[in-house]
């Protein structure tokens, strides 16, 4: 059948929009080869990834996607989650002055183990069985594959399949009593993954059994399946359950990620719930970064995210500002949207930003297959980020990563630029600009206040926020770099390590997939205008068709008009009386003729509609 062009455009645009919404935010972890024995893992000839995003050579670290986001939420639930408590509106301060001091409840200082600066793992006990889980601020579900004894748990009769790049975390949803740190949780829901054969490598051999998402409820696929309207909160996330069962004035966590083999790191990795690490208690003096007003494509895509400072969000290795315009439609001018995600080994930044950091390094090479820069390990690069009016320097051992034993074509060892060009689909589609992963988070002590994201909280009804406290001293970091990379001899000022002029900066090539996503982002950003234009065109076409039909019913078919509509007149006035009866008979005859035509047209339309329906299916 024939469909007007505007209708076809509308259908195609709607189909494309639905495809875009199906894109999920990935969660990447890279497995190092260094210090594998210290972590109790078998040494391998190269880093092995269970959740790689793309095919890479065996001697290259691979990214992993461990982040399964839900695609759509009930509108009712979205209103429940993001509605504001009337009492909160009475406080002029958006975040209120709620206390962020150690809470009067069960304390929790949970150790975090570090595997080669690439994995941060804690223990959780489910149904009497202890499991090792990756900590991920970028997701919200708890899933575990128990390598030995099965927990004492109740099968809830529901199942979920979380799709990843190299396999599925598929299993049944159970509930069991849980213990996380010193916190007891009654009947915590989790996904029991009994078969991990779909993954490309043994996750247990890599040092963990599952993943604990510590993001907000809005990201939980398990809760969508068990309690989509969140009526009884039985399927809330692990942290939401802890906050609900241990009433506190403030629902917050803090975490430190330590750096392996760093002489100036005076702390070990740890996660706290409702209390502060004493040596960094002054974090409460830092500005509260809003995490909700940042643009979101979907309400359920809420992340721990914040805006960089205006016009100076990123400082490059030469001490100048790296300027870049945000691709997020509603981001303020001069500011970038950053997501804080402990599931990313390497931070993800816009391609131009990554090129500005590494493209001026002598002998730098961009690896198009693995999509990262490789540079000489002795190259010290000092960069920093600005949030809330404060500067956060990045340790040069984090900017240039040496945990993976990578060699160039000549066989010389090279390091990886850990601020990679971002290829995450949701970023390229304009939902955020960059992801601050482990390479950044090791340089800050982080506080995340859930506020009214916890649906059962009776006291903490303010807006969620973040606070960051720098733990990297630039002078001490420089000395660390000289000790670890230059054998204690400071040659950083020699010509060998000087950056190339800006005119000689290299630019990394854009992949075909990225070009496709950029095109989709361009179309998506114009989606409202496309929709309005298509609807207007449809209305105009339908209006013209109706007008034509009306004119044909009134006319005699004589004369020429727009769309062939007859413009003939009635009989002359002086002869009207003599031809009145004949004129009326002619109209009756015409009406009868059009009635027959209309019947055929109705049958034709019905046939066409049937054909269209079959094509749509």
Coordinates of C-alpha atoms in Angstrom, one line a residue:
X1 CA 0.0 0.0 0.0
X2 CA 1.0 3.6 -0.3
X3 CA 1.7 5.7 2.8
X4 CA 2.3 9.4 2.7
X5 CA 6.0 10.3 3.1
X6 CA 5.5 12.2 6.4
X7 CA 3.8 9.1 7.9
X8 CA 6.7 6.9 6.8
X9 CA 9.2 9.4 8.3
X10 CA 7.3 9.4 11.6
X11 CA 7.3 5.6 11.7
X12 CA 11.0 5.4 10.9
X13 CA 11.9 8.1 13.5
X14 CA 9.9 6.3 16.2
X15 CA 11.6 3.0 15.3
X16 CA 15.0 4.7 15.6
X17 CA 14.1 6.3 18.9
X18 CA 13.1 3.0 20.3
X19 CA 16.4 1.5 19.2
X20 CA 18.3 4.3 20.9
X21 CA 16.5 3.7 24.2
X22 CA 17.7 0.1 24.1
X23 CA 21.3 1.1 24.5
X24 CA 22.7 0.3 27.9
X25 CA 25.5 1.9 29.9
X26 CA 28.4 -0.5 30.0
X27 CA 30.5 -1.3 33.1
X28 CA 34.1 -2.1 32.2
X29 CA 36.7 -3.8 34.3
X30 CA 40.2 -4.7 33.0
X31 CA 42.2 -7.5 34.4
X32 CA 45.9 -6.9 35.0
X33 CA 48.7 -9.3 34.8
X34 CA 50.9 -7.5 37.3
X35 CA 50.5 -8.6 41.0
X36 CA 48.3 -11.5 40.0
X37 CA 50.1 -13.9 42.3
X38 CA 49.7 -11.4 45.2
X39 CA 46.0 -11.6 44.6
X40 CA 46.0 -15.4 44.6
X41 CA 45.3 -15.6 40.8
X42 CA 47.1 -17.6 38.2
X43 CA 49.6 -15.7 36.1
X44 CA 48.6 -15.4 32.5
X45 CA 50.5 -14.5 29.4
X46 CA 48.2 -11.5 29.0
X47 CA 45.3 -9.9 30.6
X48 CA 42.1 -11.9 30.3
X49 CA 38.7 -10.4 30.4
X50 CA 35.4 -12.1 31.2
X51 CA 33.4 -9.1 30.1
X52 CA 35.2 -7.7 27.1
X53 CA 33.5 -5.1 25.0
X54 CA 35.3 -5.8 21.8
X55 CA 37.8 -8.3 20.3
X56 CA 41.4 -7.5 21.3
X57 CA 44.7 -9.3 20.7
X58 CA 45.7 -11.7 23.5
X59 CA 48.3 -9.3 24.8
X60 CA 46.0 -6.4 25.2
X61 CA 43.8 -5.6 28.2
X62 CA 40.1 -5.9 27.4
X63 CA 37.2 -4.0 28.7
X64 CA 34.2 -5.7 30.2
X65 CA 30.6 -4.8 30.3
X66 CA 29.0 -5.7 33.6
X67 CA 26.3 -3.1 33.6
X68 CA 22.8 -4.2 32.7
X69 CA 20.4 -1.3 32.8
X70 CA 16.6 -1.6 32.6
X71 CA 15.1 -0.2 29.4
X72 CA 11.8 1.2 30.8
X73 CA 10.1 1.9 34.1
X74 CA 6.5 2.2 35.1
X75 CA 5.6 5.9 35.2
X76 CA 4.1 5.5 38.5
X77 CA 7.3 4.3 40.0
X78 CA 9.2 7.1 38.4
X79 CA 6.9 9.6 40.0
X80 CA 7.3 7.8 43.4
X81 CA 11.0 8.0 43.2
X82 CA 11.5 11.5 42.0
X83 CA 8.6 13.2 43.7
X84 CA 9.7 15.7 46.4
X85 CA 8.7 15.5 50.0
X86 CA 6.8 18.6 51.1
X87 CA 8.9 19.0 54.2
X88 CA 12.1 19.0 52.0
X89 CA 10.8 22.0 50.1
X90 CA 10.6 24.1 53.3
X91 CA 14.4 24.2 53.6
X92 CA 16.0 26.9 51.5
X93 CA 19.2 25.0 51.0
X94 CA 18.6 22.5 48.2
X95 CA 20.6 19.8 50.0
X96 CA 19.5 20.9 53.5
X97 CA 21.9 21.0 56.4
X98 CA 21.6 17.3 57.3
X99 CA 24.5 16.0 59.2
X100 CA 27.2 14.0 57.6
X101 CA 28.9 13.0 60.8
X102 CA 29.3 9.4 62.0
X103 CA 25.8 8.0 62.5
X104 CA 24.6 6.5 65.8
X105 CA 24.0 3.0 64.5
X106 CA 25.9 -0.2 63.7
X107 CA 29.2 0.8 62.3
X108 CA 30.5 -0.5 59.0
X109 CA 34.0 -0.2 57.8
X110 CA 34.2 -2.8 55.0
X111 CA 37.7 -3.7 53.6
X112 CA 38.2 -3.5 49.9
X113 CA 40.8 -5.6 48.3
X114 CA 42.7 -4.3 45.3
X115 CA 43.7 -6.6 42.4
X116 CA 46.4 -4.8 40.3
X117 CA 44.6 -1.4 40.4
X118 CA 42.0 -3.0 38.2
X119 CA 39.4 -4.7 40.5
X120 CA 38.1 -3.6 43.9
X121 CA 36.4 -6.5 45.7
X122 CA 34.6 -7.0 49.0
X123 CA 32.9 -9.9 50.7
X124 CA 29.3 -10.4 51.3
X125 CA 27.6 -13.4 53.0
X126 CA 24.3 -14.7 51.5
X127 CA 22.4 -17.5 53.1
X128 CA 25.5 -18.5 55.1
X129 CA 27.9 -18.6 52.1
X130 CA 30.5 -15.9 51.6
X131 CA 31.1 -14.6 48.1
X132 CA 33.6 -12.1 46.6
X133 CA 31.9 -9.3 44.7
X134 CA 33.1 -6.4 42.6
X135 CA 31.9 -3.0 43.9
X136 CA 30.1 -1.0 41.2
X137 CA 28.7 2.5 41.8
X138 CA 27.4 2.4 38.3
X139 CA 24.7 -0.3 38.8
X140 CA 22.3 -1.5 41.4
X141 CA 21.8 -5.3 41.2
X142 CA 23.4 -8.0 43.2
X143 CA 24.3 -11.2 41.4
X144 CA 26.5 -14.1 42.5
X145 CA 27.7 -17.4 41.0
X146 CA 28.5 -19.6 44.0
X147 CA 31.5 -21.8 43.1
X148 CA 30.9 -24.3 45.9
X149 CA 28.1 -24.6 48.5
X150 CA 24.8 -23.1 47.6
X151 CA 23.2 -20.6 50.1
X152 CA 20.2 -21.3 52.2
X153 CA 17.8 -19.2 50.1
X154 CA 14.2 -19.1 48.8
X155 CA 13.5 -19.2 45.1
X156 CA 11.1 -16.4 44.3
X157 CA 9.9 -18.0 41.0
X158 CA 11.3 -15.2 38.8
X159 CA 14.3 -15.1 36.6
X160 CA 16.4 -12.4 34.9
X161 CA 19.0 -12.5 32.2
X162 CA 21.6 -9.7 32.3
X163 CA 23.2 -9.5 28.9
X164 CA 26.9 -8.6 28.6
X165 CA 29.3 -8.4 25.7
X166 CA 30.7 -11.9 26.1
X167 CA 28.0 -13.7 28.0
X168 CA 24.9 -13.6 30.1
X169 CA 24.5 -13.5 33.9
X170 CA 21.3 -15.5 33.8
X171 CA 19.6 -17.2 36.7
X172 CA 16.8 -17.3 39.1
X173 CA 16.0 -14.6 41.7
X174 CA 16.3 -15.7 45.3
X175 CA 16.1 -14.1 48.7
X176 CA 18.2 -14.9 51.7
X177 CA 19.4 -13.4 54.9
X178 CA 22.6 -11.5 54.1
X179 CA 25.5 -10.0 56.0
X180 CA 27.5 -7.1 54.6
X181 CA 30.2 -5.8 56.9
X182 CA 28.5 -5.5 60.3
X183 CA 25.0 -5.0 58.7
X184 CA 22.4 -7.8 58.7
X185 CA 19.8 -7.7 56.0
X186 CA 16.6 -9.8 56.2
X187 CA 15.8 -11.7 53.0
X188 CA 17.9 -9.7 50.5
X189 CA 17.0 -10.4 46.9
X190 CA 19.8 -11.5 44.5
X191 CA 20.3 -13.2 41.2
X192 CA 21.7 -16.7 41.6
X193 CA 23.8 -17.4 38.5
X194 CA 24.5 -21.1 38.4
X195 CA 26.0 -21.3 34.9
X196 CA 28.8 -19.0 33.8
X197 CA 29.9 -21.0 30.8
X198 CA 28.6 -18.3 28.5
X199 CA 31.4 -16.0 29.7
X200 CA 34.7 -16.1 27.8
X201 CA 36.8 -16.9 30.9
X202 CA 36.5 -18.2 34.5
X203 CA 35.3 -15.4 36.7
X204 CA 36.2 -17.3 39.8
X205 CA 39.7 -17.8 38.6
X206 CA 39.9 -14.0 38.2
X207 CA 39.2 -13.5 41.8
X208 CA 35.5 -12.7 42.2
X209 CA 32.1 -14.5 42.2
X210 CA 29.7 -11.7 41.3
X211 CA 28.9 -8.0 41.5
X212 CA 27.3 -5.8 44.1
X213 CA 25.7 -2.7 42.6
X214 CA 25.7 0.3 45.0
X215 CA 23.7 2.7 42.8
X216 CA 20.2 3.9 43.3
X217 CA 17.1 1.7 43.2
X218 CA 16.2 3.2 39.8
X219 CA 18.8 1.0 38.1
X220 CA 17.7 -2.4 39.5
X221 CA 16.5 -4.9 36.9
X222 CA 15.7 -7.4 39.7
X223 CA 13.4 -5.0 41.4
X224 CA 11.6 -4.4 38.1
X225 CA 10.9 -8.1 38.0
X226 CA 9.9 -8.7 41.6
X227 CA 8.3 -5.4 42.6
X228 CA 8.0 -3.1 39.6
X229 CA 5.9 -0.5 41.5
X230 CA 8.2 -0.8 44.6
X231 CA 5.1 -1.1 46.8
X232 CA 6.5 -3.2 49.6
X233 CA 10.2 -2.5 49.1
X234 CA 11.0 -6.1 49.5
X235 CA 13.2 -6.1 46.3
X236 CA 15.1 -2.9 47.1
X237 CA 18.8 -2.8 46.6
X238 CA 21.3 -4.0 49.2
X239 CA 22.1 -0.5 50.4
X240 CA 18.5 0.7 50.4
X241 CA 17.7 -2.3 52.6
X242 CA 20.6 -1.4 55.0
X243 CA 19.5 2.2 55.2
X244 CA 15.8 1.1 55.9
X245 CA 16.7 -1.4 58.6
X246 CA 19.2 0.9 60.3
X247 CA 17.6 4.2 60.7
X248 CA 20.0 7.1 60.4
X249 CA 19.9 10.9 60.0
X250 CA 21.8 10.6 56.7
X251 CA 21.9 7.8 54.2
X252 CA 25.4 7.9 52.9
X253 CA 28.4 5.8 52.0
X254 CA 32.1 6.7 51.6
X255 CA 34.9 4.8 49.9
X256 CA 38.6 4.9 49.4
X257 CA 40.4 3.1 46.6
X258 CA 44.0 2.5 47.3
X259 CA 46.8 2.4 44.8
X260 CA 49.0 -0.7 44.6
X261 CA 52.8 -0.1 44.7
X262 CA 52.5 3.6 45.6
X263 CA 54.9 4.8 48.3
X264 CA 52.7 7.8 49.2
X265 CA 49.4 5.9 49.7
X266 CA 49.0 5.8 53.5
X267 CA 45.6 4.0 53.5
X268 CA 44.0 0.8 52.4
X269 CA 40.8 0.4 50.4
X270 CA 37.7 0.7 52.4
X271 CA 33.9 1.3 52.2
X272 CA 32.0 2.9 55.0
X273 CA 28.2 3.0 55.5
X274 CA 26.9 5.9 57.6
X275 CA 30.3 6.9 59.0
X276 CA 33.5 8.6 57.9
X277 CA 37.1 7.5 57.7
X278 CA 38.6 9.5 60.6
X279 CA 41.7 10.8 58.7
X280 CA 39.5 12.3 56.0
X281 CA 36.6 13.5 58.1
X282 CA 37.0 17.0 56.7
X283 CA 35.2 15.8 53.5
X284 CA 32.1 17.3 55.0
X285 CA 33.6 20.7 54.4
X286 CA 33.7 20.2 50.7
X287 CA 31.0 21.5 48.3
X288 CA 27.9 19.3 47.8
X289 CA 27.8 18.3 44.2
X290 CA 24.2 18.0 42.9
X291 CA 23.6 14.7 41.1
X292 CA 20.0 15.0 40.0
X293 CA 19.6 18.2 38.0
X294 CA 22.0 16.9 35.4
X295 CA 20.2 16.0 32.2
X296 CA 19.0 12.4 31.9
X297 CA 17.5 10.8 28.8
X298 CA 15.5 8.5 31.0
X299 CA 14.7 8.9 34.7
X300 CA 15.8 5.3 35.3
X301 CA 19.2 6.2 33.9
X302 CA 20.0 8.1 37.1
X303 CA 23.7 7.9 38.0
X304 CA 26.2 9.4 40.4
X305 CA 27.0 12.3 38.2
X306 CA 28.0 15.9 38.5
X307 CA 29.1 19.0 36.4
X308 CA 32.6 20.2 36.0
X309 CA 33.4 23.8 36.8
X310 CA 32.6 26.3 34.1
X311 CA 35.2 26.9 31.4
X312 CA 38.0 25.1 33.3
X313 CA 36.8 21.6 34.0
X314 CA 39.9 19.8 32.8
X315 CA 43.5 20.9 33.1
X316 CA 45.9 19.4 30.6
X317 CA 49.5 18.1 31.0
X318 CA 50.9 21.5 30.0
X319 CA 48.9 23.3 32.7
X320 CA 46.3 24.9 30.3
X321 CA 42.6 24.2 30.1
X322 CA 41.4 21.6 27.7
X323 CA 38.3 23.1 26.2
X324 CA 35.5 20.9 25.0
X325 CA 31.8 21.6 24.5
X326 CA 29.3 19.2 26.1
X327 CA 27.3 16.9 23.9
X328 CA 24.5 16.8 26.6
X329 CA 21.6 18.9 25.2
X330 CA 20.7 20.6 28.5
X331 CA 24.2 20.9 30.0
X332 CA 25.2 24.5 31.0
X333 CA 27.6 26.3 28.7
X334 CA 31.2 25.5 29.4
X335 CA 30.5 22.5 31.7
X336 CA 30.8 18.8 31.2
X337 CA 28.6 16.0 32.6
X338 CA 30.7 13.4 34.5
X339 CA 29.5 10.0 35.8
X340 CA 31.4 8.5 38.7
X341 CA 31.6 4.8 38.2
X342 CA 33.9 2.5 40.2
X343 CA 33.2 -0.3 37.6
X344 CA 35.5 1.3 35.0
X345 CA 39.2 0.5 35.3
X346 CA 40.1 3.3 32.9
X347 CA 38.3 6.6 32.9
X348 CA 36.4 7.5 29.7
X349 CA 36.7 11.1 28.3
X350 CA 35.8 12.7 25.0
X351 CA 38.1 11.8 22.2
X352 CA 39.5 15.3 21.8
X353 CA 40.3 15.4 25.5
X354 CA 42.1 12.1 25.4
X355 CA 44.1 13.3 22.3
X356 CA 45.0 16.5 24.2
X357 CA 46.4 14.5 27.1
X358 CA 48.4 11.9 25.1
X359 CA 48.6 13.2 21.5
X360 CA 51.6 15.4 22.2
X361 CA 53.7 12.7 23.8
X362 CA 56.8 11.7 21.8
X363 CA 56.4 8.1 20.4
X364 CA 52.8 7.9 21.4
X365 CA 50.8 5.5 19.4
X366 CA 47.0 5.0 19.3
X367 CA 45.9 1.4 19.2
X368 CA 42.8 1.4 17.0
X369 CA 41.8 -2.2 18.0
X370 CA 41.9 -1.7 21.7
X371 CA 41.0 2.0 21.5
X372 CA 43.6 3.5 23.8
X373 CA 46.9 5.4 23.6
X374 CA 50.2 3.6 24.3
X375 CA 53.1 5.9 25.5
X376 CA 56.5 5.4 27.0
X377 CA 56.2 4.5 30.7
X378 CA 58.7 7.2 31.7
X379 CA 56.4 10.0 30.5
X380 CA 55.1 11.9 33.5
X381 CA 51.7 13.6 32.7
X382 CA 50.0 15.7 35.3
X383 CA 46.3 16.5 34.7
X384 CA 43.5 17.6 37.0
X385 CA 39.8 18.1 37.1
X386 CA 37.7 20.9 38.7
X387 CA 34.4 20.2 40.5
X388 CA 32.6 22.6 42.8
X389 CA 35.4 25.2 42.7
X390 CA 38.1 22.7 43.9
X391 CA 40.9 21.2 41.9
X392 CA 41.5 17.4 42.0
X393 CA 44.9 16.4 40.6
X394 CA 45.4 12.9 39.2
X395 CA 48.5 10.9 40.2
X396 CA 50.8 10.5 37.2
X397 CA 51.0 6.7 38.0
X398 CA 47.2 6.7 37.3
X399 CA 47.4 8.9 34.1
X400 CA 49.9 6.5 32.6
X401 CA 49.1 2.9 33.6
X402 CA 51.8 0.1 33.7
X403 CA 49.8 -2.8 35.1
X404 CA 49.3 -4.8 31.9
X405 CA 52.7 -5.7 30.5
X406 CA 52.0 -4.2 27.0
X407 CA 54.8 -4.1 24.4
X408 CA 55.1 -2.2 21.1
X409 CA 56.0 -3.5 17.7
X410 CA 59.7 -3.3 18.6
X411 CA 59.3 -5.3 21.8
X412 CA 59.7 -2.4 24.1
X413 CA 57.4 -2.2 27.1
X414 CA 54.9 0.6 26.9
X415 CA 52.1 1.9 29.1
X416 CA 48.5 2.7 28.5
X417 CA 46.9 6.1 28.7
X418 CA 44.2 5.4 31.3
X419 CA 41.9 8.3 30.1
X420 CA 40.5 6.6 27.0
X421 CA 38.4 8.0 24.2
X422 CA 34.9 7.3 25.3
X423 CA 33.0 4.8 23.1
X424 CA 30.0 4.2 25.4
X425 CA 26.9 4.4 23.4
X426 CA 24.8 6.4 25.9
X427 CA 27.6 9.0 26.0
X428 CA 27.8 9.2 22.2
X429 CA 24.0 9.6 22.2
X430 CA 24.3 12.7 24.4
X431 CA 23.5 11.5 27.9
X432 CA 26.8 12.4 29.5
X433 CA 30.3 13.4 28.5
X434 CA 32.7 11.3 30.5
X435 CA 33.0 8.5 33.1
X436 CA 35.3 9.0 36.0
X437 CA 36.6 5.5 36.7
X438 CA 39.2 4.0 39.0
X439 CA 42.0 6.0 37.5
X440 CA 40.3 9.1 38.8
X441 CA 38.6 7.7 41.9
X442 CA 41.9 6.6 43.4
X443 CA 42.7 10.3 43.8
X444 CA 39.7 11.3 45.9
X445 CA 37.9 10.2 49.0
X446 CA 34.2 10.0 47.9
X447 CA 31.0 10.5 49.8
X448 CA 27.7 9.6 48.2
X449 CA 24.6 10.7 50.0
X450 CA 21.4 8.9 48.8
X451 CA 19.0 11.3 50.5
X452 CA 15.4 10.7 49.3
X453 CA 16.5 8.0 46.9
X454 CA 15.9 5.7 49.8
X455 CA 12.1 5.3 49.6
X456 CA 11.6 4.1 53.2
X457 CA 13.8 6.8 54.8
X458 CA 11.9 8.8 57.4
X459 CA 14.6 11.3 58.4
X460 CA 16.8 11.9 55.4
X461 CA 14.5 13.5 52.8
X462 CA 16.9 15.9 51.1
X463 CA 18.3 15.7 47.6
X464 CA 21.1 13.3 46.9
X465 CA 24.6 14.7 46.5
X466 CA 28.2 13.9 46.3
X467 CA 31.3 15.3 48.0
X468 CA 34.9 14.8 46.9
X469 CA 38.1 15.3 48.9
X470 CA 41.5 15.2 47.1
X471 CA 43.9 12.6 48.6
X472 CA 46.7 13.2 46.0
X473 CA 49.5 15.6 46.9
X474 CA 51.2 16.8 43.6
X475 CA 54.7 17.0 45.0
X476 CA 54.5 13.5 46.7
X477 CA 53.0 12.1 43.5
X478 CA 55.9 13.4 41.4
X479 CA 58.4 11.7 43.7
X480 CA 56.4 8.5 43.5
X481 CA 56.7 8.6 39.8
X482 CA 60.4 9.2 39.8
X483 CA 60.9 6.3 42.2
X484 CA 58.7 3.8 40.4
X485 CA 59.2 4.7 36.7
X486 CA 62.6 6.4 36.5
X487 CA 64.6 4.3 39.0
X488 CA 64.9 7.2 41.4
X489 CA 66.6 9.5 38.9
X490 CA 64.5 12.6 38.0
X491 CA 64.9 13.1 34.2
X492 CA 61.4 14.5 33.7
X493 CA 62.9 17.9 32.8
X494 CA 65.1 16.6 29.9
X495 CA 64.2 17.0 26.2
X496 CA 63.3 13.3 26.0
X497 CA 60.1 13.9 28.0
X498 CA 59.1 17.3 26.6
X499 CA 55.7 17.5 25.0
X500 CA 55.5 18.2 21.2
X501 CA 54.2 21.5 20.0
X502 CA 50.4 21.8 19.7
X503 CA 50.8 21.9 15.9
X504 CA 52.3 18.4 16.0
X505 CA 49.7 16.8 18.2
X506 CA 48.3 13.5 16.9
X507 CA 44.6 12.8 16.6
X508 CA 43.2 9.4 17.2
X509 CA 41.1 8.0 14.3
X510 CA 37.3 7.8 14.8
X511 CA 35.9 4.2 14.3
X512 CA 33.0 3.5 12.0
X513 CA 30.9 2.5 15.0
X514 CA 31.6 5.8 16.7
X515 CA 30.7 7.7 13.5
X516 CA 27.4 5.8 13.5
X517 CA 26.7 6.7 17.1
X518 CA 27.6 10.4 16.5
X519 CA 25.1 10.4 13.6
X520 CA 22.5 8.9 15.8
X521 CA 23.2 11.5 18.5
X522 CA 22.7 14.2 15.9
X523 CA 19.4 12.7 14.8
X524 CA 18.3 12.1 18.4
X525 CA 19.1 15.7 19.4
X526 CA 16.7 16.8 16.7
X527 CA 14.1 14.2 17.5
X528 CA 11.5 16.7 19.0
X529 CA 11.7 18.8 15.9
X530 CA 11.4 15.8 13.6
X531 CA 8.4 14.6 15.5
X532 CA 6.6 18.0 15.4
X533 CA 7.4 18.4 11.7
X534 CA 6.1 14.9 10.8
X535 CA 2.9 15.4 12.8
X536 CA 2.4 18.8 11.2
X537 CA 2.9 17.3 7.8
X538 CA 0.4 14.5 8.5
X539 CA -2.2 17.0 9.8
X540 CA -1.8 19.1 6.6
X541 CA -2.1 16.1 4.3
X542 CA -5.2 14.7 6.1
X543 CA -6.7 18.2 6.1
X544 CA -6.2 18.6 2.4
X545 CA -7.8 15.2 1.8
X546 CA -10.8 16.1 3.9
X547 CA -11.1 19.5 2.2
X548 CA -11.0 17.8 -1.3
X549 CA -13.7 15.4 -0.4
X550 CA -15.9 18.2 0.9
X551 CA -15.4 20.2 -2.2
X552 CA -16.1 17.3 -4.5
X553 CA -19.4 16.7 -2.7
X554 CA -20.4 20.3 -3.2
X555 CA -19.1 20.7 -6.8
X556 CA -20.3 19.4 -10.2
X557 CA -16.9 18.2 -11.3
X558 CA -16.6 21.1 -13.9
X559 CA -13.7 23.4 -13.9
X560 CA -10.2 23.1 -12.6
X561 CA -9.1 23.6 -9.0
X562 CA -6.5 22.7 -6.5
X563 CA -5.9 18.9 -6.4
X564 CA -8.4 18.7 -9.3
X565 CA -11.3 19.9 -7.2
X566 CA -14.2 21.2 -9.4
X567 CA -15.0 24.9 -9.0
X568 CA -18.2 25.0 -11.2
X569 CA -21.1 27.2 -10.2
X570 CA -24.9 26.8 -10.1
X571 CA -27.2 27.8 -12.9
X572 CA -27.5 31.5 -13.9
X573 CA -30.0 33.4 -11.8
X574 CA -32.2 34.3 -14.7
X575 CA -32.7 30.7 -15.7
X576 CA -32.8 29.3 -12.1
X577 CA -36.5 28.8 -12.0
X578 CA -36.6 26.9 -15.2
X579 CA -33.9 24.5 -14.4
X580 CA -34.3 24.1 -10.7
X581 CA -35.9 20.7 -10.8
X582 CA -33.3 19.4 -13.4
X583 CA -30.5 20.9 -11.3
X584 CA -31.7 19.1 -8.1
X585 CA -32.0 15.8 -10.1
X586 CA -28.4 16.3 -11.2
X587 CA -27.2 16.8 -7.6
X588 CA -29.2 13.7 -6.5
X589 CA -27.5 11.7 -9.3
X590 CA -24.1 13.0 -8.4
X591 CA -24.7 12.3 -4.7
X592 CA -25.7 8.7 -5.6
X593 CA -22.6 8.3 -7.7
X594 CA -20.3 9.6 -4.9
X595 CA -22.0 7.3 -2.4
X596 CA -21.0 4.3 -4.5
X597 CA -17.5 5.6 -4.9
X598 CA -17.3 6.2 -1.1
X599 CA -18.3 2.6 -0.5
X600 CA -15.5 1.4 -2.8
X601 CA -13.1 3.8 -1.2
X602 CA -14.1 2.4 2.2
X603 CA -13.4 -1.1 1.1
X604 CA -10.1 -0.1 -0.5
X605 CA -9.1 1.6 2.8
X606 CA -9.9 -1.5 4.8
X607 CA -7.8 -3.6 2.4
X608 CA -4.9 -1.2 2.7
X609 CA -5.2 -1.1 6.5
X610 CA -5.0 -4.9 6.7
X611 CA -1.9 -4.9 4.5
X612 CA -0.3 -2.2 6.6
X613 CA -1.0 -4.2 9.8
X614 CA 0.6 -7.3 8.4
X615 CA 3.7 -5.3 7.4
X616 CA 3.9 -3.8 10.9
X617 CA 3.9 -7.2 12.6

